[in-house]
Amino acid sequence: MQIASVIIEYSDDKLDKTFDYLYEGNENIIGKRVKVNFNHKEVVGYILDTSFSGLTKESLEKEYGFKLNYINEVIDTETLINEELLDVASYMSYKYVSPLISCLQIMLPKTLKPKSVKRSTIKYLLGYKYLKQVTNLTKKQEELLSYIKENKVVLSKDVNVGIANALLNKGCIEKVDVEQFRKAHISDEKDYGKEIELNDEQKSALDNILSSNKQCSLIEGVTGSGKSEVYFSLAKHYYNKGENIILLVPEIILTSQIAARFKSYFKDELALLHSSLSEGEKYDEYRRIKNGEVRVVIGTRSAIFAPLNNLGLIVIDEEHSESYKQESTPCY
């Protein structure tokens, strides 16, 4: 029997505490959303901690002195926020005198928030998966089977469906659903694919930052002086060390400009997070980051909460901008 400490979805100072619920499973449920009964209503909560007990429900209720309810449903199969971000939320709750649930909610896309909202649909495409090699195949069937074997899974839109159906009938392949991620669009700029040599001032700034033992550095320069080239070189340095990068910009329009430059090097390991994305795009970008498919995140203020592990560098472009200040609770 697990005793789960659950914080419910209501952002209210009087409810800024955890409530205990019971769960009979043995798996780790910390960091997941759950449905629970609260004040005669089913609400969504977020599990912050658990403990195991060998006592029965009746014995626990006698020990606690009040009735304990079971969790109705565990919504998520994986944790939504890693331990580091949970620590950040706790720090923010204390520093900015805000309910903890408010701090957790700003870290997640709308469809993943610990709140009773509709979850964004995961989209799938039809694909084919390699099973085995057989004899008596035509040349085209052998070519397609080899292609599927090499790629493990291919989409139906990328192959001749007639030949694929023949391979299905022979038991060489099977149909599978392939999850489709809705990526934020980043334009391709051919000029950005070229290696750019830093000038003396840019090299000096880069060398000073990398040789400094300080955790924070300030780059000053007028618009067009090449600060973004220094960011880019810093990002490449930490990327090549195996560490991940967050780059914040004050306005949404700036994300597309910088992202195009960064895409030339980081390819599909780059993600965008900002309010102009659709809820489906935000949901999928967040999951790509959390699943470790992304190494670099570019976005506006709330992108600071991207669930990147092994974070090596945070760049705050135009850090003096008022846009970095959140005006609603929590006012971080």
Short mmCIF file of C-alpha atoms in Angstrom, two decimals:
data_model
loop_
_atom_site.label_atom_id
_atom_site.label_comp_id
_atom_site.label_asym_id
_atom_site.label_seq_id
_atom_site.Cartn_x
_atom_site.Cartn_y
_atom_site.Cartn_z
CA MET A 1 0.00 0.00 0.00
CA GLN A 2 1.33 3.44 -0.96
CA ILE A 3 0.37 6.65 0.80
CA ALA A 4 0.53 9.43 -1.81
CA SER A 5 0.94 13.11 -0.97
CA VAL A 6 -1.20 14.91 -3.55
CA ILE A 7 -1.45 18.62 -4.27
CA ILE A 8 -4.76 19.40 -5.95
CA GLU A 9 -5.37 21.64 -8.95
CA TYR A 10 -6.92 24.60 -7.12
CA SER A 11 -4.62 27.61 -6.85
CA ASP A 12 -5.66 28.85 -3.43
CA ASP A 13 -3.50 29.80 -0.46
CA LYS A 14 -5.78 27.84 1.89
CA LEU A 15 -5.26 24.69 -0.16
CA ASP A 16 -1.52 25.15 -0.65
CA LYS A 17 -0.65 21.84 0.99
CA THR A 18 -0.71 18.14 0.18
CA PHE A 19 -3.51 15.70 0.96
CA ASP A 20 -2.97 11.99 1.57
CA TYR A 21 -4.52 9.33 -0.67
CA LEU A 22 -4.02 5.58 -0.92
CA TYR A 23 -2.74 3.62 -3.90
CA GLU A 24 -2.46 -0.17 -4.10
CA GLY A 25 0.11 -0.39 -6.91
CA ASN A 26 3.87 -0.71 -6.36
CA GLU A 27 5.16 1.37 -9.29
CA ASN A 28 6.67 4.82 -8.88
CA ILE A 29 3.89 7.41 -9.22
CA ILE A 30 5.76 10.51 -7.99
CA GLY A 31 5.46 13.39 -10.44
CA LYS A 32 2.33 12.07 -12.15
CA ARG A 33 -1.18 13.49 -12.40
CA VAL A 34 -3.99 11.60 -10.71
CA LYS A 35 -7.75 11.86 -10.39
CA VAL A 36 -8.97 12.00 -6.80
CA ASN A 37 -12.15 12.81 -4.93
CA PHE A 38 -11.92 16.15 -3.15
CA ASN A 39 -14.83 17.85 -1.41
CA HIS A 40 -17.37 15.56 -3.15
CA LYS A 41 -15.91 16.28 -6.59
CA GLU A 42 -13.39 14.49 -8.79
CA VAL A 43 -10.40 16.74 -9.44
CA VAL A 44 -6.89 16.37 -10.83
CA GLY A 45 -3.94 16.37 -8.47
CA TYR A 46 -0.18 16.03 -8.71
CA ILE A 47 1.76 13.48 -6.65
CA LEU A 48 4.71 15.09 -4.87
CA ASP A 49 5.79 12.19 -2.68
CA THR A 50 4.87 8.66 -1.60
CA SER A 51 5.59 6.28 1.26
CA PHE A 52 4.92 2.57 1.64
CA SER A 53 2.95 1.05 4.49
CA GLY A 54 2.21 -2.53 5.42
CA LEU A 55 -0.96 -1.53 7.26
CA THR A 56 -4.48 -2.03 5.95
CA LYS A 57 -6.74 0.88 5.00
CA GLU A 58 -8.69 0.43 8.23
CA SER A 59 -5.53 0.45 10.37
CA LEU A 60 -4.21 3.55 8.60
CA GLU A 61 -7.51 5.36 9.11
CA LYS A 62 -7.40 4.49 12.79
CA GLU A 63 -3.84 5.79 13.00
CA TYR A 64 -4.62 8.98 11.07
CA GLY A 65 -7.90 9.61 12.82
CA PHE A 66 -9.87 10.26 9.62
CA LYS A 67 -11.07 8.51 6.47
CA LEU A 68 -8.60 7.94 3.61
CA ASN A 69 -9.70 7.69 -0.03
CA TYR A 70 -8.05 5.74 -2.81
CA ILE A 71 -6.69 7.45 -5.92
CA ASN A 72 -9.32 7.04 -8.65
CA GLU A 73 -6.90 6.98 -11.59
CA VAL A 74 -3.24 7.60 -12.42
CA ILE A 75 -3.42 9.71 -15.60
CA ASP A 76 0.19 9.61 -16.78
CA THR A 77 2.47 6.70 -17.61
CA GLU A 78 5.60 8.84 -17.07
CA THR A 79 6.49 11.71 -14.76
CA LEU A 80 5.75 15.16 -16.18
CA ILE A 81 8.32 17.25 -14.33
CA ASN A 82 11.76 16.04 -13.33
CA GLU A 83 13.11 16.36 -9.80
CA GLU A 84 15.11 19.49 -10.62
CA LEU A 85 12.06 21.37 -11.87
CA LEU A 86 10.08 20.26 -8.83
CA ASP A 87 12.80 21.80 -6.66
CA VAL A 88 12.57 24.98 -8.76
CA ALA A 89 8.80 25.09 -8.24
CA SER A 90 9.25 24.76 -4.47
CA TYR A 91 11.82 27.56 -4.51
CA MET A 92 9.52 29.80 -6.59
CA SER A 93 6.59 29.11 -4.27
CA TYR A 94 8.66 30.34 -1.33
CA LYS A 95 10.40 33.26 -3.05
CA TYR A 96 7.36 34.66 -4.86
CA VAL A 97 4.80 33.79 -2.15
CA SER A 98 2.71 31.76 -4.59
CA PRO A 99 0.79 28.48 -4.26
CA LEU A 100 2.98 25.57 -5.31
CA ILE A 101 0.37 24.36 -7.80
CA SER A 102 0.57 27.73 -9.62
CA CYS A 103 4.32 27.27 -10.02
CA LEU A 104 3.85 23.74 -11.35
CA GLN A 105 1.16 24.81 -13.81
CA ILE A 106 3.28 27.44 -15.55
CA MET A 107 5.95 24.82 -16.26
CA LEU A 108 3.73 22.63 -18.42
CA PRO A 109 1.89 22.98 -21.73
CA LYS A 110 -1.82 23.56 -21.19
CA THR A 111 -2.72 19.99 -22.12
CA LEU A 112 -0.30 18.54 -19.55
CA LYS A 113 -0.96 20.86 -16.63
CA PRO A 114 -2.01 19.32 -13.32
CA LYS A 115 -5.51 20.62 -13.98
CA SER A 116 -8.78 19.28 -15.32
CA VAL A 117 -8.25 20.16 -18.97
CA LYS A 118 -8.60 18.06 -22.10
CA ARG A 119 -5.40 16.30 -23.08
CA SER A 120 -4.06 16.91 -26.57
CA THR A 121 -4.50 13.91 -28.84
CA ILE A 122 -1.44 11.89 -29.82
CA LYS A 123 -1.48 11.43 -33.58
CA TYR A 124 -0.38 8.25 -35.36
CA LEU A 125 0.47 7.31 -38.94
CA LEU A 126 0.40 3.86 -40.53
CA GLY A 127 3.81 2.23 -40.75
CA TYR A 128 5.41 -1.12 -41.59
CA LYS A 129 7.82 -3.03 -39.36
CA TYR A 130 10.29 -5.70 -40.48
CA LEU A 131 9.63 -9.24 -39.20
CA LYS A 132 11.67 -11.80 -41.17
CA GLN A 133 13.26 -12.71 -44.50
CA VAL A 134 11.50 -15.26 -46.75
CA THR A 135 12.15 -16.80 -50.17
CA ASN A 136 10.29 -16.41 -53.47
CA LEU A 137 10.23 -12.60 -53.42
CA THR A 138 10.31 -10.46 -56.53
CA LYS A 139 13.19 -8.03 -56.98
CA LYS A 140 11.04 -5.04 -55.96
CA GLN A 141 9.72 -6.91 -52.92
CA GLU A 142 13.29 -7.77 -51.87
CA GLU A 143 14.32 -4.12 -52.30
CA LEU A 144 11.43 -2.87 -50.16
CA LEU A 145 11.98 -5.54 -47.51
CA SER A 146 15.67 -4.59 -47.31
CA TYR A 147 14.68 -0.92 -46.98
CA ILE A 148 12.26 -1.69 -44.14
CA LYS A 149 14.83 -3.93 -42.43
CA GLU A 150 17.45 -1.19 -42.61
CA ASN A 151 15.12 1.47 -41.21
CA LYS A 152 13.28 -0.90 -38.79
CA VAL A 153 9.98 0.99 -39.30
CA VAL A 154 8.85 3.02 -42.34
CA LEU A 155 5.70 5.05 -43.03
CA SER A 156 3.18 3.85 -45.60
CA LYS A 157 3.37 7.20 -47.39
CA ASP A 158 7.07 6.53 -48.13
CA VAL A 159 6.64 3.14 -49.83
CA ASN A 160 4.64 1.42 -52.57
CA VAL A 161 1.55 0.19 -50.71
CA GLY A 162 0.90 -2.58 -53.25
CA ILE A 163 4.33 -4.11 -52.73
CA ALA A 164 4.01 -3.62 -48.98
CA ASN A 165 0.70 -5.51 -48.97
CA ALA A 166 2.37 -8.39 -50.81
CA LEU A 167 5.05 -8.51 -48.10
CA LEU A 168 2.31 -8.42 -45.46
CA ASN A 169 0.63 -11.45 -47.03
CA LYS A 170 3.95 -13.32 -47.02
CA GLY A 171 4.49 -12.53 -43.32
CA CYS A 172 7.66 -10.50 -43.92
CA ILE A 173 6.39 -7.32 -42.29
CA GLU A 174 3.56 -6.15 -40.04
CA LYS A 175 1.51 -2.98 -39.78
CA VAL A 176 2.29 -0.68 -36.85
CA ASP A 177 1.17 2.73 -35.63
CA VAL A 178 3.94 5.34 -35.72
CA GLU A 179 3.53 8.36 -33.47
CA GLN A 180 3.52 11.63 -35.40
CA PHE A 181 5.11 14.61 -33.70
CA ARG A 182 3.86 18.08 -34.61
CA LYS A 183 7.09 20.05 -34.76
CA ALA A 184 7.20 23.82 -34.61
CA HIS A 185 8.16 25.16 -38.03
CA ILE A 186 11.68 26.54 -38.35
CA SER A 187 12.65 28.00 -41.71
CA ASP A 188 15.76 26.83 -43.55
CA GLU A 189 18.28 29.57 -44.29
CA LYS A 190 20.99 28.44 -46.72
CA ASP A 191 23.37 31.21 -45.70
CA TYR A 192 23.32 29.96 -42.12
CA GLY A 193 24.84 26.64 -43.14
CA LYS A 194 28.17 28.35 -43.79
CA GLU A 195 30.85 28.42 -41.11
CA ILE A 196 31.33 32.00 -39.90
CA GLU A 197 34.64 33.18 -38.52
CA LEU A 198 34.35 35.23 -35.32
CA ASN A 199 35.99 38.64 -35.28
CA ASP A 200 38.52 39.61 -32.61
CA GLU A 201 35.92 41.07 -30.21
CA GLN A 202 33.68 38.03 -30.54
CA LYS A 203 36.60 35.67 -29.99
CA SER A 204 37.66 37.65 -26.94
CA ALA A 205 34.13 37.47 -25.46
CA LEU A 206 33.92 33.73 -26.14
CA ASP A 207 37.37 33.01 -24.66
CA ASN A 208 36.68 35.11 -21.55
CA ILE A 209 33.41 33.30 -20.86
CA LEU A 210 34.85 29.83 -21.37
CA SER A 211 37.96 30.53 -19.28
CA SER A 212 36.05 32.19 -16.43
CA ASN A 213 35.17 30.27 -13.27
CA LYS A 214 32.08 32.45 -12.80
CA GLN A 215 28.64 30.98 -13.38
CA CYS A 216 27.24 34.15 -14.97
CA SER A 217 28.68 36.39 -17.69
CA LEU A 218 27.32 39.56 -19.30
CA ILE A 219 27.84 40.36 -22.99
CA GLU A 220 27.28 44.00 -23.96
CA GLY A 221 26.96 45.18 -27.53
CA VAL A 222 24.74 47.29 -29.74
CA THR A 223 22.20 45.70 -32.08
CA GLY A 224 23.99 44.03 -34.98
CA SER A 225 27.32 43.76 -33.17
CA GLY A 226 27.31 39.96 -33.44
CA LYS A 227 26.24 38.82 -29.97
CA SER A 228 24.19 35.98 -31.47
CA GLU A 229 27.35 34.56 -33.07
CA VAL A 230 28.89 34.37 -29.61
CA TYR A 231 25.75 32.60 -28.31
CA PHE A 232 25.96 30.20 -31.21
CA SER A 233 29.62 29.41 -30.57
CA LEU A 234 28.93 28.91 -26.87
CA ALA A 235 26.04 26.60 -27.65
CA LYS A 236 28.22 24.50 -29.98
CA HIS A 237 30.90 24.27 -27.28
CA TYR A 238 28.53 22.92 -24.61
CA TYR A 239 26.69 20.73 -27.13
CA ASN A 240 29.96 19.06 -28.11
CA LYS A 241 30.67 18.48 -24.41
CA GLY A 242 27.40 16.52 -24.21
CA GLU A 243 25.54 19.23 -22.29
CA ASN A 244 22.23 20.85 -23.23
CA ILE A 245 21.28 24.46 -23.90
CA ILE A 246 18.37 26.86 -23.31
CA LEU A 247 18.29 30.17 -25.17
CA LEU A 248 15.68 32.72 -24.08
CA VAL A 249 14.54 35.67 -26.18
CA PRO A 250 12.17 38.45 -25.06
CA GLU A 251 9.82 38.42 -28.07
CA ILE A 252 8.30 35.59 -30.11
CA ILE A 253 9.39 37.17 -33.41
CA LEU A 254 13.04 36.76 -32.37
CA THR A 255 12.70 32.99 -31.90
CA SER A 256 12.29 32.34 -35.63
CA GLN A 257 15.30 34.50 -36.52
CA ILE A 258 17.66 32.83 -34.06
CA ALA A 259 16.14 29.35 -34.56
CA ALA A 260 16.90 29.44 -38.28
CA ARG A 261 20.57 30.11 -37.47
CA PHE A 262 20.71 27.35 -34.87
CA LYS A 263 18.85 24.80 -37.01
CA SER A 264 21.72 24.79 -39.52
CA TYR A 265 23.89 23.08 -36.89
CA PHE A 266 21.59 21.36 -34.40
CA LYS A 267 19.08 20.00 -36.96
CA ASP A 268 16.24 17.98 -35.34
CA GLU A 269 17.73 18.31 -31.86
CA LEU A 270 16.33 21.84 -31.67
CA ALA A 271 12.91 22.70 -30.21
CA LEU A 272 10.87 25.89 -29.86
CA LEU A 273 8.63 26.84 -26.92
CA HIS A 274 6.46 29.96 -27.08
CA SER A 275 2.81 31.00 -26.91
CA SER A 276 2.26 31.26 -30.68
CA LEU A 277 2.55 27.48 -31.08
CA SER A 278 -0.66 25.47 -31.21
CA GLU A 279 -1.49 23.39 -28.14
CA GLY A 280 -0.64 20.25 -30.14
CA GLU A 281 2.75 21.67 -31.12
CA LYS A 282 3.53 22.70 -27.53
CA TYR A 283 2.51 19.27 -26.30
CA ASP A 284 4.72 17.47 -28.81
CA GLU A 285 7.69 19.81 -28.44
CA TYR A 286 7.55 19.34 -24.66
CA ARG A 287 7.44 15.55 -25.02
CA ARG A 288 10.36 15.60 -27.49
CA ILE A 289 12.40 17.55 -24.94
CA LYS A 290 11.40 15.30 -22.05
CA ASN A 291 12.14 12.15 -24.06
CA GLY A 292 15.71 13.30 -24.65
CA GLU A 293 15.27 13.88 -28.40
CA VAL A 294 16.17 17.58 -28.04
CA ARG A 295 19.44 19.15 -26.95
CA VAL A 296 18.72 22.84 -27.59
CA VAL A 297 15.57 24.79 -26.65
CA ILE A 298 14.82 28.32 -27.89
CA GLY A 299 11.86 30.23 -26.56
CA THR A 300 10.38 33.08 -24.62
CA ARG A 301 10.17 33.47 -20.84
CA SER A 302 8.52 30.16 -19.87
CA ALA A 303 11.01 28.13 -21.95
CA ILE A 304 13.27 28.36 -18.88
CA PHE A 305 11.19 25.46 -17.53
CA ALA A 306 11.97 23.12 -20.44
CA PRO A 307 12.59 19.65 -18.92
CA LEU A 308 16.17 19.34 -20.17
CA ASN A 309 18.52 17.11 -18.26
CA ASN A 310 22.26 17.82 -18.03
CA LEU A 311 21.81 21.54 -18.68
CA GLY A 312 25.13 23.23 -19.43
CA LEU A 313 24.23 26.70 -20.70
CA ILE A 314 21.40 29.24 -20.39
CA VAL A 315 21.52 32.31 -22.63
CA ILE A 316 19.18 35.24 -21.91
CA ASP A 317 19.18 37.50 -24.95
CA GLU A 318 18.38 41.18 -24.25
CA GLU A 319 18.21 40.31 -20.56
CA HIS A 320 17.17 43.86 -19.63
CA SER A 321 13.80 43.43 -21.37
CA GLU A 322 10.65 43.81 -19.26
CA SER A 323 9.19 40.84 -21.19
CA TYR A 324 11.10 38.49 -18.91
CA LYS A 325 8.91 39.53 -15.97
CA GLN A 326 5.75 37.51 -15.37
CA GLU A 327 2.94 39.85 -14.28
CA SER A 328 0.47 37.21 -13.05
CA THR A 329 0.95 34.77 -10.18
CA PRO A 330 3.62 33.55 -9.73
CA CYS A 331 5.36 36.83 -10.55
CA TYR A 332 8.76 35.38 -11.39
#
